[in-house]
PDB file of C-alpha atoms in Angstrom:
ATOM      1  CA  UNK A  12      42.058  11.388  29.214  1.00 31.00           C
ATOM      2  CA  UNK A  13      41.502   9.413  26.253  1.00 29.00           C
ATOM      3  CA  UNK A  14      42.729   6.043  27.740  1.00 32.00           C
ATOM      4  CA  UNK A  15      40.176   6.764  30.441  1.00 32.00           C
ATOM      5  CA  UNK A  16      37.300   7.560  28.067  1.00 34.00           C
ATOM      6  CA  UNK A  17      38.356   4.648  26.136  1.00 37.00           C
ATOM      7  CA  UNK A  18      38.268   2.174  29.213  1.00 38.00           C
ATOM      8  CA  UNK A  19      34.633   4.132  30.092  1.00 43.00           C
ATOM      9  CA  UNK A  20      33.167   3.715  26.599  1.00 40.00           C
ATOM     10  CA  UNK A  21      34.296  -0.280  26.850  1.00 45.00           C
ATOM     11  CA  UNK A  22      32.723  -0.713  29.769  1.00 44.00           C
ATOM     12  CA  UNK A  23      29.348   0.984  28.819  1.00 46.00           C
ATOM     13  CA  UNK A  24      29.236  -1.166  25.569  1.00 43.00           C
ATOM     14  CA  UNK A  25      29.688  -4.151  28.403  1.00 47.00           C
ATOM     15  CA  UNK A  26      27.080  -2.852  30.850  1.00 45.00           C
ATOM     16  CA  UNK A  27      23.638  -2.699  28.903  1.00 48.00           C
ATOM     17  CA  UNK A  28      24.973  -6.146  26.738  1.00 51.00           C
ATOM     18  CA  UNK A  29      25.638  -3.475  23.392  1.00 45.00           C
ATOM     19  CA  UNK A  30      25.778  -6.043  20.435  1.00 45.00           C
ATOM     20  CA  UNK A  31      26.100  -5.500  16.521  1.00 44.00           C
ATOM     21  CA  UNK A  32      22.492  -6.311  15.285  1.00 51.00           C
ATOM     22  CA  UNK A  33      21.722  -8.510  12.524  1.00 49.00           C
ATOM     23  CA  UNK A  34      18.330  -7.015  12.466  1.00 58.00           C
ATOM     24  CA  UNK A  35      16.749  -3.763  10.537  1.00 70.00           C
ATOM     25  CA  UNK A  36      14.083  -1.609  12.463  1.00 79.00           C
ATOM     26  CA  UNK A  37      10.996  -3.103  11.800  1.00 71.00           C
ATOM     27  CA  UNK A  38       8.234  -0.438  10.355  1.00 64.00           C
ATOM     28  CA  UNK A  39       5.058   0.213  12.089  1.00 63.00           C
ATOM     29  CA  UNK A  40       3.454  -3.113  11.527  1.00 63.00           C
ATOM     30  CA  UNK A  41      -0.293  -4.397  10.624  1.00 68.00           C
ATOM     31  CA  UNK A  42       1.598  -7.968  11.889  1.00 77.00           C
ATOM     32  CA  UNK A  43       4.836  -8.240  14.146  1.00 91.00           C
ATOM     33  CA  UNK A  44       7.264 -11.171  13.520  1.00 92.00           C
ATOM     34  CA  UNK A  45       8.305 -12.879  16.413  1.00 95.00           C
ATOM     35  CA  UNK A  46      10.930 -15.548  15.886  1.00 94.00           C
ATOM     36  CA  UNK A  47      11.450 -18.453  18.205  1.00 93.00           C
ATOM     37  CA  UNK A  48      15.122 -19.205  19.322  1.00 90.00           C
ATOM     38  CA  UNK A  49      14.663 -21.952  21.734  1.00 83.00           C
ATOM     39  CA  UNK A  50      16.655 -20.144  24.542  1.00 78.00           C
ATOM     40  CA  UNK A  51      13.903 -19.118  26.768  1.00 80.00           C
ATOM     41  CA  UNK A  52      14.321 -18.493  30.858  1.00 78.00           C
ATOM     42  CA  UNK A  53      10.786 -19.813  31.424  1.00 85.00           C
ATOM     43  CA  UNK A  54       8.252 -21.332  28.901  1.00 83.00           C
ATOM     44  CA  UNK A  55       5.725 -18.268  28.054  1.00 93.00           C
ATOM     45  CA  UNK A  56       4.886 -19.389  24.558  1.00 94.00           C
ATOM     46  CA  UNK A  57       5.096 -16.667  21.346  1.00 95.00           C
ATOM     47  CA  UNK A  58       2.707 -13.628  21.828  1.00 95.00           C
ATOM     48  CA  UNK A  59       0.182 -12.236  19.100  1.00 94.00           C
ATOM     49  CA  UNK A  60      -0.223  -9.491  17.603  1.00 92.00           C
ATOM     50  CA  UNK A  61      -3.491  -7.133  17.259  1.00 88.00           C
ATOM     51  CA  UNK A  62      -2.543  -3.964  15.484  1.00 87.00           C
ATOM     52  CA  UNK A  63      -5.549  -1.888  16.837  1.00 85.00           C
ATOM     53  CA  UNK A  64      -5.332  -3.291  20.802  1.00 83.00           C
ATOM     54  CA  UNK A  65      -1.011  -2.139  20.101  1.00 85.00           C
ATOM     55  CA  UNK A  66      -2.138   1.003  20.067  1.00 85.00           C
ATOM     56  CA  UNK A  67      -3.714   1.071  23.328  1.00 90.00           C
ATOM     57  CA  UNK A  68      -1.674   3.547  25.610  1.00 94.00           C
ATOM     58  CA  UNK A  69      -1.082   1.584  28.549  1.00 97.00           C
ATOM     59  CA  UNK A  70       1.821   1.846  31.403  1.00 97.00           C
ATOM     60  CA  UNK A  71       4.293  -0.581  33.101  1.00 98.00           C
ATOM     61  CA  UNK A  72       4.585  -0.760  36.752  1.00 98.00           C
ATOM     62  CA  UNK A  73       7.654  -2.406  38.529  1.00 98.00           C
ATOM     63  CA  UNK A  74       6.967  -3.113  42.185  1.00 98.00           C
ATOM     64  CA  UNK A  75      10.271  -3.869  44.159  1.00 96.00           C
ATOM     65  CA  UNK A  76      11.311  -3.478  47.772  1.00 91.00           C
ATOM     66  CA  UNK A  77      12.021   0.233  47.417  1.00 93.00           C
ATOM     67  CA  UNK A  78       9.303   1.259  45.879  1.00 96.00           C
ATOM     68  CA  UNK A  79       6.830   1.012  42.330  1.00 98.00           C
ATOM     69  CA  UNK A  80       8.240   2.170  38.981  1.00 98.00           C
ATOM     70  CA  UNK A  81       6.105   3.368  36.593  1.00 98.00           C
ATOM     71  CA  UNK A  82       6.916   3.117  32.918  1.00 98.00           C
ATOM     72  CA  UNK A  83       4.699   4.705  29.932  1.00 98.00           C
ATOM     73  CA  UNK A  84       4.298   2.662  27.138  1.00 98.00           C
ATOM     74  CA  UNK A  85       5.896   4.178  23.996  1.00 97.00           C
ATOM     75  CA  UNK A  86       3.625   2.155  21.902  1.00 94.00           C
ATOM     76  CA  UNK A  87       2.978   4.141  18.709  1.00 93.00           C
ATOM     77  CA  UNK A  88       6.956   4.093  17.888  1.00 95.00           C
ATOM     78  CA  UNK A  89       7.376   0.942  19.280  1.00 96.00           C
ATOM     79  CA  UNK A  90       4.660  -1.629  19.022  1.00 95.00           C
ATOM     80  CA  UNK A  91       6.116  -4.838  18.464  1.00 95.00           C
ATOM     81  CA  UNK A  92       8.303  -4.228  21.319  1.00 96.00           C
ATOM     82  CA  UNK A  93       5.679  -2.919  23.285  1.00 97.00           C
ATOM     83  CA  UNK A  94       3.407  -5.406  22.596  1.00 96.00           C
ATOM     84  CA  UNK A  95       5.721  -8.269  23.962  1.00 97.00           C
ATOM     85  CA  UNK A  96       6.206  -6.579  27.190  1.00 97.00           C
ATOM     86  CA  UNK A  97       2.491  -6.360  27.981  1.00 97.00           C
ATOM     87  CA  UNK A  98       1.914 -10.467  27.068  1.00 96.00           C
ATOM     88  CA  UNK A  99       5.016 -11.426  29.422  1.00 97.00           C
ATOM     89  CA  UNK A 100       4.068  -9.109  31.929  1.00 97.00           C
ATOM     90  CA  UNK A 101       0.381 -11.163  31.726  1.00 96.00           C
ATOM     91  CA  UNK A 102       2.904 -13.667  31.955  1.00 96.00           C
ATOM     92  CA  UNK A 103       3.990 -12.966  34.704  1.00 97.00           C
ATOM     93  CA  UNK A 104       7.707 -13.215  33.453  1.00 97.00           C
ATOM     94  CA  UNK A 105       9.167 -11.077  35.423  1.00 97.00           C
ATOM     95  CA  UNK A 106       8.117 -11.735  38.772  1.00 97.00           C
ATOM     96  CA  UNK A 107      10.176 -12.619  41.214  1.00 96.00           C
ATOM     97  CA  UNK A 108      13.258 -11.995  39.407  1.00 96.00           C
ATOM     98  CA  UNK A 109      16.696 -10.029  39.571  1.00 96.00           C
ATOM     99  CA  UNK A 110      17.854  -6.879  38.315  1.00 97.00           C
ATOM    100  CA  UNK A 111      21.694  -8.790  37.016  1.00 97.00           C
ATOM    101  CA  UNK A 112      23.396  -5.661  36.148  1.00 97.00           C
ATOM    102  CA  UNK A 113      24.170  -2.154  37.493  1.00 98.00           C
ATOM    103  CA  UNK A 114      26.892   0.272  35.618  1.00 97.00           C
ATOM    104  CA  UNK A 115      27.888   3.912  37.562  1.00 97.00           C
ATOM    105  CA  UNK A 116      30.362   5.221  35.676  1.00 96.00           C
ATOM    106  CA  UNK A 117      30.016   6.190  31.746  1.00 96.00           C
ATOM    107  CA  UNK A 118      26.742   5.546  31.552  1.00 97.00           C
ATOM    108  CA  UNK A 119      23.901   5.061  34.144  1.00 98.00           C
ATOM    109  CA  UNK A 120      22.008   2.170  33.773  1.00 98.00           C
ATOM    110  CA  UNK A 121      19.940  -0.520  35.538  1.00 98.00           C
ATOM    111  CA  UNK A 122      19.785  -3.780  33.578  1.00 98.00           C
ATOM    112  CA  UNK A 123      17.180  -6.091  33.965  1.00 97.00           C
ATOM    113  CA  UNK A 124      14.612  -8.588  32.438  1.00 96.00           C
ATOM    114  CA  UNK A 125      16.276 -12.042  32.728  1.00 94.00           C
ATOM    115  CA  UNK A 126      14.548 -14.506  35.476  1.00 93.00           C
ATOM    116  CA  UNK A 127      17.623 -16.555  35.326  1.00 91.00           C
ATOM    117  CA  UNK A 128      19.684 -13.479  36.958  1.00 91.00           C
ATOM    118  CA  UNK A 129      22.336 -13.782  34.274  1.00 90.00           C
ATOM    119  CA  UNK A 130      21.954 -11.422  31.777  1.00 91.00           C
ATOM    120  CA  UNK A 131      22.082 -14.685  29.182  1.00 90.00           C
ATOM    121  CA  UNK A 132      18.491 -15.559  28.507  1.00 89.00           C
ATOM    122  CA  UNK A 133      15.747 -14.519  25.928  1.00 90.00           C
ATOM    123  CA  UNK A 134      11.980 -14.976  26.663  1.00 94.00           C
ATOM    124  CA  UNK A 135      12.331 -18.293  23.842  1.00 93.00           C
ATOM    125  CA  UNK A 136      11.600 -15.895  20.859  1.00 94.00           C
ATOM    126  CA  UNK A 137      13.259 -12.595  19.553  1.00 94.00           C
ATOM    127  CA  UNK A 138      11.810  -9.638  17.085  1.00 95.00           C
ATOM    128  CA  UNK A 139      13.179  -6.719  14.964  1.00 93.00           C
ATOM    129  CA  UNK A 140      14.890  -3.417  16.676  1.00 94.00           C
ATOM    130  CA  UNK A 141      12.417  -0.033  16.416  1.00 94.00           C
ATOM    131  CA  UNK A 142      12.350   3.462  17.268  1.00 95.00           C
ATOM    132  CA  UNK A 143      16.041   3.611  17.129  1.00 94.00           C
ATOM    133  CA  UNK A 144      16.656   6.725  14.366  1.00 94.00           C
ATOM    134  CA  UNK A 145      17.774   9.551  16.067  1.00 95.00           C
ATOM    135  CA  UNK A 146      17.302   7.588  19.670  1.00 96.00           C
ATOM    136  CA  UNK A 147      19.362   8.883  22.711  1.00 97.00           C
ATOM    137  CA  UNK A 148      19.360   7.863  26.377  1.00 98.00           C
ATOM    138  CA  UNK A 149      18.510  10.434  28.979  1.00 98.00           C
ATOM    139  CA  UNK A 150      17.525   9.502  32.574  1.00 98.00           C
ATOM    140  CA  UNK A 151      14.358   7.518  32.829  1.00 98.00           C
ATOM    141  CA  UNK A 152      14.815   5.987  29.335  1.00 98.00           C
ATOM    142  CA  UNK A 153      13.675   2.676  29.314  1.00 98.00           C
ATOM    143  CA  UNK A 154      14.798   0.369  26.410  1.00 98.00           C
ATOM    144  CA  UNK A 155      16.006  -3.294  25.151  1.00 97.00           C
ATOM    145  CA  UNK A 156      19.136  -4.582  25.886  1.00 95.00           C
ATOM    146  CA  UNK A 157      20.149  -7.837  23.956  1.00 86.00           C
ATOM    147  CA  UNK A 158      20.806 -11.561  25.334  1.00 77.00           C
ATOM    148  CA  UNK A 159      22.617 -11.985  22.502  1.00 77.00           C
ATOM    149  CA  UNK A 160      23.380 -10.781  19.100  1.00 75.00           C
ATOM    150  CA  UNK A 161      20.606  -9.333  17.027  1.00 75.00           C
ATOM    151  CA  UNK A 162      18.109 -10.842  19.489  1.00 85.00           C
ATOM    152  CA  UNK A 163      15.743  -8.465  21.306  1.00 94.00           C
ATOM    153  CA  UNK A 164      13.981 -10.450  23.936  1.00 95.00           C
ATOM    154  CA  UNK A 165      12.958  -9.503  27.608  1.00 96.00           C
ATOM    155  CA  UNK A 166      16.109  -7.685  28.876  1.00 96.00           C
ATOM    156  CA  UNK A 167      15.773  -3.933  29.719  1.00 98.00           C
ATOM    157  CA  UNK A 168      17.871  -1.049  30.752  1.00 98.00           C
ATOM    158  CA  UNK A 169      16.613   1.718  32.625  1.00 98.00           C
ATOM    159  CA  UNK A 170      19.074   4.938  32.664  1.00 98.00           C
ATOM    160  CA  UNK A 171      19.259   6.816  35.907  1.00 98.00           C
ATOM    161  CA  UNK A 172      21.252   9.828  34.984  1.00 98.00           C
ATOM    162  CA  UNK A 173      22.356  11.307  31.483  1.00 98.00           C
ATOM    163  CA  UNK A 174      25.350   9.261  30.228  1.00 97.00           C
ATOM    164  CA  UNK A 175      28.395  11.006  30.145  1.00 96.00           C
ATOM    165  CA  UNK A 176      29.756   9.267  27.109  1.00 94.00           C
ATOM    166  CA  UNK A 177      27.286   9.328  23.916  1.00 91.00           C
ATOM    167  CA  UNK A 178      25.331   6.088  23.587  1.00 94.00           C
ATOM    168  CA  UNK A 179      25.022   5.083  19.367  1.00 93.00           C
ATOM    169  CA  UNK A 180      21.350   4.145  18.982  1.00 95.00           C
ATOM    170  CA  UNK A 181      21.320   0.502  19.147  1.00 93.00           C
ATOM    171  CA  UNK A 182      18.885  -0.037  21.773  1.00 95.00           C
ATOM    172  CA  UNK A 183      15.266   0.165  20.643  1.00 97.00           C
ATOM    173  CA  UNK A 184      13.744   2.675  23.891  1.00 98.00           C
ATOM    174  CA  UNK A 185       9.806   1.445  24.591  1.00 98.00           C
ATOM    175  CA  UNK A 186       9.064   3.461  27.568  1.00 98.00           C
ATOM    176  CA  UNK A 187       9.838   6.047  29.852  1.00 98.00           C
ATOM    177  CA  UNK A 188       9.883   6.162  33.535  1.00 98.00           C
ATOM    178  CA  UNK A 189       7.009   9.078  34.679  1.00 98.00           C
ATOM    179  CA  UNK A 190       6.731   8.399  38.292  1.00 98.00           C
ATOM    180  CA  UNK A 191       9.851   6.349  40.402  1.00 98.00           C
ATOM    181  CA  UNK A 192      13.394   7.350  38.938  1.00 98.00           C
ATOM    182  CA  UNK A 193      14.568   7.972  42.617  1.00 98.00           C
ATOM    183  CA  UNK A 194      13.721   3.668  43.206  1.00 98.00           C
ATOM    184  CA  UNK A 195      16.716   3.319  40.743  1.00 98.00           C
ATOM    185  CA  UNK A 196      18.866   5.685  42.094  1.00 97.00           C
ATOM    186  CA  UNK A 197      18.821   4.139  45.494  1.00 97.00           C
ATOM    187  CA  UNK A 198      19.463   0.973  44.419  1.00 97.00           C
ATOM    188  CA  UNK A 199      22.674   2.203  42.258  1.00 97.00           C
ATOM    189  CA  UNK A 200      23.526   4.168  45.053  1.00 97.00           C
ATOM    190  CA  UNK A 201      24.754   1.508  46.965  1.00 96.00           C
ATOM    191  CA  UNK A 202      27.101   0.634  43.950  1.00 97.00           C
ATOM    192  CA  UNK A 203      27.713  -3.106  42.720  1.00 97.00           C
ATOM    193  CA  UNK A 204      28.656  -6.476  44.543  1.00 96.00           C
ATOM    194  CA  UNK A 205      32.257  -6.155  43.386  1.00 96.00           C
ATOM    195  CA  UNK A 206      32.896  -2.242  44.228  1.00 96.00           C
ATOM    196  CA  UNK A 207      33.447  -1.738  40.170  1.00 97.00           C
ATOM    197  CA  UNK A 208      31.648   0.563  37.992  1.00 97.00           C
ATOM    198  CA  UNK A 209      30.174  -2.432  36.293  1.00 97.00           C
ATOM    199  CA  UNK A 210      28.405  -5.565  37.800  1.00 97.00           C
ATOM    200  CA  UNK A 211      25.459  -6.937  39.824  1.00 97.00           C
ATOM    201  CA  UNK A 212      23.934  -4.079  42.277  1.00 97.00           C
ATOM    202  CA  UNK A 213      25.439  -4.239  45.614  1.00 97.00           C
ATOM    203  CA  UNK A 214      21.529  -4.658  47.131  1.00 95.00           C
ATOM    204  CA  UNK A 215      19.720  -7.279  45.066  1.00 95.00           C
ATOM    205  CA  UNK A 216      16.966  -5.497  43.420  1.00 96.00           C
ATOM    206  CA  UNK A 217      14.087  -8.000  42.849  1.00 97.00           C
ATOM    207  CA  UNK A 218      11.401  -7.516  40.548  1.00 98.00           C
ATOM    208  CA  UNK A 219       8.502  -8.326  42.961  1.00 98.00           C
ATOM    209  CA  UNK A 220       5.897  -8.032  40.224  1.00 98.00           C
ATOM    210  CA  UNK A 221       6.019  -5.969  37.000  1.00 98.00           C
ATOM    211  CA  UNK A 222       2.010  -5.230  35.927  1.00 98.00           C
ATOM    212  CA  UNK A 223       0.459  -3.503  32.985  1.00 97.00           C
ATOM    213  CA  UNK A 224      -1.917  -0.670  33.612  1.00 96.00           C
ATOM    214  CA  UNK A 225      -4.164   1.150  31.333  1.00 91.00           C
ATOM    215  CA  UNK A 226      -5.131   4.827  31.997  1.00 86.00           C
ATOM    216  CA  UNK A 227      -8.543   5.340  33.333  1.00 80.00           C
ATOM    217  CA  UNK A 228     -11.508   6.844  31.619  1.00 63.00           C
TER     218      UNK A 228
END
């Protein structure tokens, strides 16, 4: 049993790209820093920052071929990271690109958020962790994987299920799925390309558009 949990635990810290940080949560910011690295996927340029318009409660919605996901903003814990979300959604970042990872044993997770379909790439500029005290995983967690050491960028992981094995809190979560878990879980329902626990999804899921959306007054 432990060899087992051990080889399930290795290959959840493989699945959502789990990397020692070399950054400190960033406190809820009048300014965000966001640090240019020169490895981008597509030229977007460095977002802004407006403290009052980071507050603005908006939602993210993933269209793909099975369906919309909708993702509420967690931007009161997480502003910086929820801030770059909304400018490369405007960006229009995301579109058209590939989910790269699926993992179905361990943990539960969909990993997405590079347009080069690798799992490699930053958006060309990286930013401090967040919300991460006391953070856990459950199904419909949304939250920042890492292209590469210490460098939060555009990849995402959403969980489908509770993980089985405990997840440290490394990832900084920014949103949480309200309305289209069951998209997910049809995708990883069909397993990965290779027949492992751990790999690209079987079905390609494609990102047909990912959109922000404010409530309505």
């Amino acid at each position: 049993m432990t060899a087992v949990l051990a080889a399930c635990s290795g290959l959840a810290w493989a699945a959502v790209s789990l990397t020692s940080s070399t950054h400190t949560d960033a406190k809820r910011p009048e300014a965000c820093t966001y640090t240019p690295t020169g490895n981008g996927a597509k030229s977007v340029g460095v977002p802004s920052f407006d403290a009052m318009a980071a507050r603005r409660p908006f939602m993210l919605v993933i269209s793909t071929s099975e369906g919309p996901i909708t993702i509420q903003a967690l931007n009161s814990q997480a502003p910086c990271t929820t801030n770059s979300f909304a400018y490369l959604a405007g960006k229009k970042y995301f579109d058209g690109s590939k989910c790269h990872r699926l993992t179905t044993a361990g943990i539960f997770v969909l990993e997405c958020g590079d347009p080069a379909g690798l799992g490699t790439s930053d958006p060309g500029y990286s930013y401090p962790n967040e919300n991460r005290q006391g953070a856990t995983y459950p199904a419909g967690t949304v939250a920042v994987s890492k292209a590469q050491p210490g460098r939060n960028g555009a990849q995402f992981f959403i969980t489908y299920a509770d993980p089985v094995l405990k997840m440290a809190p490394e990832w900084t979560p920014f949103g949480k799925v309200i309305d289209g878990l069951e998209v997910v879980e049809k995708f990883a329902a069909k397993g990965t390309a290779n027949g492992k626990p751990d790999g690209a999804p079987k079905e390609p899921v494609v990102i047909n558009s990912l959109k922000v959306q404010y409530p309505r007054h």
